[in-house]
Every structure is written in C-alpha cells, then in structure tokens.
CSV table of C-alpha atoms in Angstrom, one decimal:
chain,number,residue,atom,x,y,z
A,1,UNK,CA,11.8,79.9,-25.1
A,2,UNK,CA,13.4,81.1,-27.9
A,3,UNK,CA,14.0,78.9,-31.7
A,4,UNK,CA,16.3,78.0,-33.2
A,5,UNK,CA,15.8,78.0,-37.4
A,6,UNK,CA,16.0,73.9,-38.9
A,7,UNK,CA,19.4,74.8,-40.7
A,8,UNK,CA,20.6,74.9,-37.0
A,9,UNK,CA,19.3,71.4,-36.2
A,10,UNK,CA,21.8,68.8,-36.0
A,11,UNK,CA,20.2,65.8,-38.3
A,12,UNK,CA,19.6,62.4,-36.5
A,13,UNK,CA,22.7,61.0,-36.9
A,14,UNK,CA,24.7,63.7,-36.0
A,15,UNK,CA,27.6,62.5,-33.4
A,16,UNK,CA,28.7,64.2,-30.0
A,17,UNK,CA,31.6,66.5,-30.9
A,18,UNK,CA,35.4,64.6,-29.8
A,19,UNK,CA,38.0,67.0,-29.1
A,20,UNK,CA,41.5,66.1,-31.3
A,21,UNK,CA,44.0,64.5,-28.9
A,22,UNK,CA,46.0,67.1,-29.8
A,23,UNK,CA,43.9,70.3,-29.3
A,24,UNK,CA,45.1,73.0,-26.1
A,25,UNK,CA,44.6,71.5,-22.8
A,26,UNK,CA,42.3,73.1,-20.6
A,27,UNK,CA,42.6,76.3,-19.1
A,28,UNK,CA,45.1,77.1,-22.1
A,29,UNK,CA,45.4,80.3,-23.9
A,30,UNK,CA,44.8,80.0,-27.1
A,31,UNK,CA,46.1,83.6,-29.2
A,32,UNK,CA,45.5,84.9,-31.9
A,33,UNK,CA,45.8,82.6,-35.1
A,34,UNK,CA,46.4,85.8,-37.5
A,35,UNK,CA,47.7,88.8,-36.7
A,36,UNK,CA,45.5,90.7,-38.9
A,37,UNK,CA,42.5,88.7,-37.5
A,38,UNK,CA,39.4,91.5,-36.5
A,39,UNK,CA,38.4,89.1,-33.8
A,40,UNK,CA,41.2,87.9,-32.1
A,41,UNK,CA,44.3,89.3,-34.2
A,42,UNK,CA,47.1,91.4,-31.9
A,43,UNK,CA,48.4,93.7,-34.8
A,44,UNK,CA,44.5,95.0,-35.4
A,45,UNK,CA,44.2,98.7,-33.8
A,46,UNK,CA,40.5,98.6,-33.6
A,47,UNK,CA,39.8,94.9,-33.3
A,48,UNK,CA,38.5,93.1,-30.8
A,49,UNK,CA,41.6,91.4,-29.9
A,50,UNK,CA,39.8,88.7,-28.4
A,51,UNK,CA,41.1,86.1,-26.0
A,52,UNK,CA,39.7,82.6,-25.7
A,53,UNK,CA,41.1,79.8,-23.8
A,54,UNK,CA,40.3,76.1,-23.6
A,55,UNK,CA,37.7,74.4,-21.8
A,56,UNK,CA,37.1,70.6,-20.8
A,57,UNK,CA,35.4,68.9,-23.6
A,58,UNK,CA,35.1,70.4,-26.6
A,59,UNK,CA,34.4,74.1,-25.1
A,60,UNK,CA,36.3,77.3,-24.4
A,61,UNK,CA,35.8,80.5,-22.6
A,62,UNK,CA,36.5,84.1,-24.2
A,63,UNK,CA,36.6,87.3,-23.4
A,64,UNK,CA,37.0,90.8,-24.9
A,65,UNK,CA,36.5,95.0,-23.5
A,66,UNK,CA,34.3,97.5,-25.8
A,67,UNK,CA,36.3,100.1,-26.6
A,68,UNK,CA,35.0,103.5,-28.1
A,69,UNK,CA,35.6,102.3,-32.0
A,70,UNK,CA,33.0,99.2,-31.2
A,71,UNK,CA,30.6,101.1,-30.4
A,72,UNK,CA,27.1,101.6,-32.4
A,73,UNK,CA,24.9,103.8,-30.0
A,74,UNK,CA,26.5,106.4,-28.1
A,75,UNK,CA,28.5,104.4,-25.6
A,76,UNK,CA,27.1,100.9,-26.1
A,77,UNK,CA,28.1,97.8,-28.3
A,78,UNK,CA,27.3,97.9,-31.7
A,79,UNK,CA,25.5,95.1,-32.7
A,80,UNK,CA,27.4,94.1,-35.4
A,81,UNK,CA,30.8,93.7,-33.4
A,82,UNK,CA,28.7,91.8,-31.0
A,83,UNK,CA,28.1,89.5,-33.2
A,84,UNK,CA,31.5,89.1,-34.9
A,85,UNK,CA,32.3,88.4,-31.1
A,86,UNK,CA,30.1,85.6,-31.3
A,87,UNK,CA,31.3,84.3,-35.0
A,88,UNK,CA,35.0,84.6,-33.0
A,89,UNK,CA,34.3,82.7,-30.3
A,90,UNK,CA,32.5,79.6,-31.7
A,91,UNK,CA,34.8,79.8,-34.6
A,92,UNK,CA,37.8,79.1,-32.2
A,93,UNK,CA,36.3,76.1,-31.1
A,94,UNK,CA,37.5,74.4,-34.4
A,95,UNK,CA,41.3,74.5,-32.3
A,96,UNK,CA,39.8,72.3,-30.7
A,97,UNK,CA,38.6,69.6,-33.2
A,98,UNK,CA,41.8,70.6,-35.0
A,99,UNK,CA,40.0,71.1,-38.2
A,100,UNK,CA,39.7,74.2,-40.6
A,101,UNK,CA,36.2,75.5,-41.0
A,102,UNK,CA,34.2,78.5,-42.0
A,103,UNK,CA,30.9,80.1,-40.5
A,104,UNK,CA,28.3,78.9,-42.9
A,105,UNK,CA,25.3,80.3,-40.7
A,106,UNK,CA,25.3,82.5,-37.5
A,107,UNK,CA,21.8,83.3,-35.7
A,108,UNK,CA,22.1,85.8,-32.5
A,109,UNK,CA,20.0,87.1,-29.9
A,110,UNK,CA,20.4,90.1,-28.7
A,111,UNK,CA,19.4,90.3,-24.8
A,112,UNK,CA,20.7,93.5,-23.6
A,113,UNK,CA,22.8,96.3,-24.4
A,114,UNK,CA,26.6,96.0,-23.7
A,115,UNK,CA,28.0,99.5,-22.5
A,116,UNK,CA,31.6,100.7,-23.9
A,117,UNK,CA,33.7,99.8,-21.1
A,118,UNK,CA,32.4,96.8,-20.3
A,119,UNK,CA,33.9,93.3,-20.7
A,120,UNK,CA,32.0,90.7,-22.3
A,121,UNK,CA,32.3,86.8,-20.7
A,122,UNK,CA,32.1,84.2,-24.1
A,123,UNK,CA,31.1,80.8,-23.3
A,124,UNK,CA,30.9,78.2,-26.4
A,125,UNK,CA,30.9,75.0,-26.8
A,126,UNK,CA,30.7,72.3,-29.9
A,127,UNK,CA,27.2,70.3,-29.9
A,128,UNK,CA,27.3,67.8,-32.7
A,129,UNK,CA,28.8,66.9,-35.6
A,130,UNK,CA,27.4,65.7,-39.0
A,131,UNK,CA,30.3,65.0,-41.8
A,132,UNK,CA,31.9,68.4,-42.4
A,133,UNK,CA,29.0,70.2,-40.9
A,134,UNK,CA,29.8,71.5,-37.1
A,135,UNK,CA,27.0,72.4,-35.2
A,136,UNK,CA,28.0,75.0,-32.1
A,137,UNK,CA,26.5,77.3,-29.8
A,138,UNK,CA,27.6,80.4,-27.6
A,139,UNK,CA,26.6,82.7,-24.9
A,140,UNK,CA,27.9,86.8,-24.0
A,141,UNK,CA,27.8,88.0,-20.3
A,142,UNK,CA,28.6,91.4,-18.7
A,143,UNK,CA,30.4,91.9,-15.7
A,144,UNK,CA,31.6,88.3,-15.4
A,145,UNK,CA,30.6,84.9,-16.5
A,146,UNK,CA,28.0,84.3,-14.2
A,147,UNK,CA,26.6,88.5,-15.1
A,148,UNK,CA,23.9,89.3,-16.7
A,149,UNK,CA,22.9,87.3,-20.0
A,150,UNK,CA,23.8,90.0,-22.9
A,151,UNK,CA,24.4,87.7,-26.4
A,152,UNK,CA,23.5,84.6,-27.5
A,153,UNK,CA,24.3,83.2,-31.0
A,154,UNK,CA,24.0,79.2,-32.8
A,155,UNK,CA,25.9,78.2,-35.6
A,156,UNK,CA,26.4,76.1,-38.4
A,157,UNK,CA,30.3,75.7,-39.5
A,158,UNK,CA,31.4,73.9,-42.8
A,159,UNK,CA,35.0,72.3,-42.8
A,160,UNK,CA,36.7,73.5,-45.8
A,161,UNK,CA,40.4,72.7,-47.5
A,162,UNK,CA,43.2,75.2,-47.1
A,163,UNK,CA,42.6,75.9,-50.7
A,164,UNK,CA,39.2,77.9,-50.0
A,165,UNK,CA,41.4,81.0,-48.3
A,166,UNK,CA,43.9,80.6,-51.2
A,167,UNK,CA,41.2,80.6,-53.9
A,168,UNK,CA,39.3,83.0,-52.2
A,169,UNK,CA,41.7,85.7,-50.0
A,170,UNK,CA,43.6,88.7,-51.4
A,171,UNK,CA,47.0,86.9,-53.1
A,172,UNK,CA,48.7,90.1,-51.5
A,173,UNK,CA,47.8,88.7,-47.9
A,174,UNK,CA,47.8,84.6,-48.5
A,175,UNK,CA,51.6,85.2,-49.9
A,176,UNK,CA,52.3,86.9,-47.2
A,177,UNK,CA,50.7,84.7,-44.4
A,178,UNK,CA,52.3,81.7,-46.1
A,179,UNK,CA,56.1,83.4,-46.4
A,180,UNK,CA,55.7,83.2,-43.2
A,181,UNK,CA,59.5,81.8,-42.1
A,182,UNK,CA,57.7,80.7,-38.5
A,183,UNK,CA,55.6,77.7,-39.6
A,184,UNK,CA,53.3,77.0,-36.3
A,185,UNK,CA,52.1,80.6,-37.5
A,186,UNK,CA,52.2,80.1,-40.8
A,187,UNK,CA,49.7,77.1,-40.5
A,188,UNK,CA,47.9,78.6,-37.6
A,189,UNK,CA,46.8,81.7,-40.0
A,190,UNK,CA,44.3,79.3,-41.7
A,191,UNK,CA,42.9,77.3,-39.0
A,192,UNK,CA,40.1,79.5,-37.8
A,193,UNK,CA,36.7,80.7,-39.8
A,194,UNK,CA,38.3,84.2,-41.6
C-alpha cells in the first residue's frame, strides 16, 4: 500500500469538493486555457498538448501521446514530462471549482515505463477542500483507461489572486495574455496552475 506524506492529508474539517454551477458539463472538452501552456497549450511544438474533459462530480478525464521530444530513455517517457502530465491534469480540475490555484505540492509514483508512442489515460478527481488549500489526486494508464496502471500522483493546490501571475510572470507575456482583444481567453490564460 503505498503513503501518502501528512502535507497531503486533508485536515479534519476539510469539506467534500462542490463543483461551481458553472463549471463544463460532463463529457465536455475543456482546451487549452493558454496557448503557450507546456501541458495543454495548442501553439506549444513540443508540448504535451494535453486534452482533458469533464467528468461527473468534481473529476475529469485526460489524455495525451509521447512523442519523440518527451522522451528520457531511449523510446520511453521521461519521467519528468510524466509528471508535468500529472501537475496538468489535477491542475485542470480547478475549471471545475472555477477557482484560480497553483500546485503547491505534487507527489508521484512511478509504476511502469510509458513507451514513445503510447497514449497515456489521466483520471483525476478533487478530494477535499480546506479554505484555499485543494486537496486532489490522479492516476496515468497505457493503452486505455482501464490498461495497465503506469502514474500515479497527489497534490496539494493553493488558490491564489490573479495578481500572483502578474507579480510573478514575464511582463513581456502577462501584457500580452491580457491584450488579449478575445476576453473568455483573455481570462481563461490565468485560470489553471502555470
């Protein structure tokens, strides 16, 4: 049975996650919310360009294919982009809560390798919440989502203000993101852990 470190523990009075009235309905693609995203952005050459879609509850599905530039060993996953698959995934879930928040701790597992080539089946799902602290989990499988467990990762995310990308990001990129003259993705570039 594997552990999970305390920070990962929801405290006792955490609450069962509520998705937003508003959030995607089921089954729902959900796209990219920046373009330049590594994880789910479509203007990113190498990325991952990830796609998640909405689940019942406060869950979502995802998938993504290794390509050549992901890979660590010859012709297998790099561990590393495995991972930011992970952070992508359970970060997306914050659609769905319709808050802005940003990974403050990821833990993964690595179960088995995941050949280039191959497409990875991201399940993730929201299971507390405790004041701006948003406690989530995720799972990887190859092949399909009922294949072979590959990747398995909890987290800890922190909702955060708008003003933490603008304090913190490049002022070349934030002006740019919020010139923006289409404002659903104007707003949308700042909803999801960067």
């Amino acid at each position: 049975m594997r552990g999970t470190s305390a920070a990962l523990q929801p405290p006792a009075d955490a609450t069962a996650p509520v998705r937003h009235p508003e959030a995607p309905a089921p089954g729902e693609l959900l796209g990219a919310h920046y373009g330049q995203c590594f994880g789910c952005g479509d203007e990113q050459p190498h990325g991952l360009h990830l796609q998640a879609r909405a689940g019942e509850g406060v869950s979502l599905t995802a998938e993504f294919t290794v390509k050549a530039a992901h890979q660590g060993a010859p012709g297998l996953a790099h561990g590393g982009v495995l991972a930011t698959a992970l952070d992508e995934t359970l970060g997306s879930l914050t659609w769905l809560l319709r808050t802005i928040a940003v990974t403050g701790r990821l833990e993964t597992d690595f179960a088995r390798p995941v050949p280039v080539g191959a497409v990875l089946h991201l399940q993730a799902e929201v299971t507390a919440v405790a004041g701006r602290k948003i406690y989530a989990s995720a799972t990887g499988r190859v092949g399909g989502p009922d294949g072979p467990l590959a990747v398995r990762a909890d987290a800890l995310f922190v909702e955060v203000k708008v003003d933490h990308f603008i304090d913190n990001g490049r002022q070349e990129e934030i002006r740019a993101a919020m010139s923006d003259p289409d404002q659903v993705r104007r707003a949308r570039a700042f909803e999801v852990n960067p």
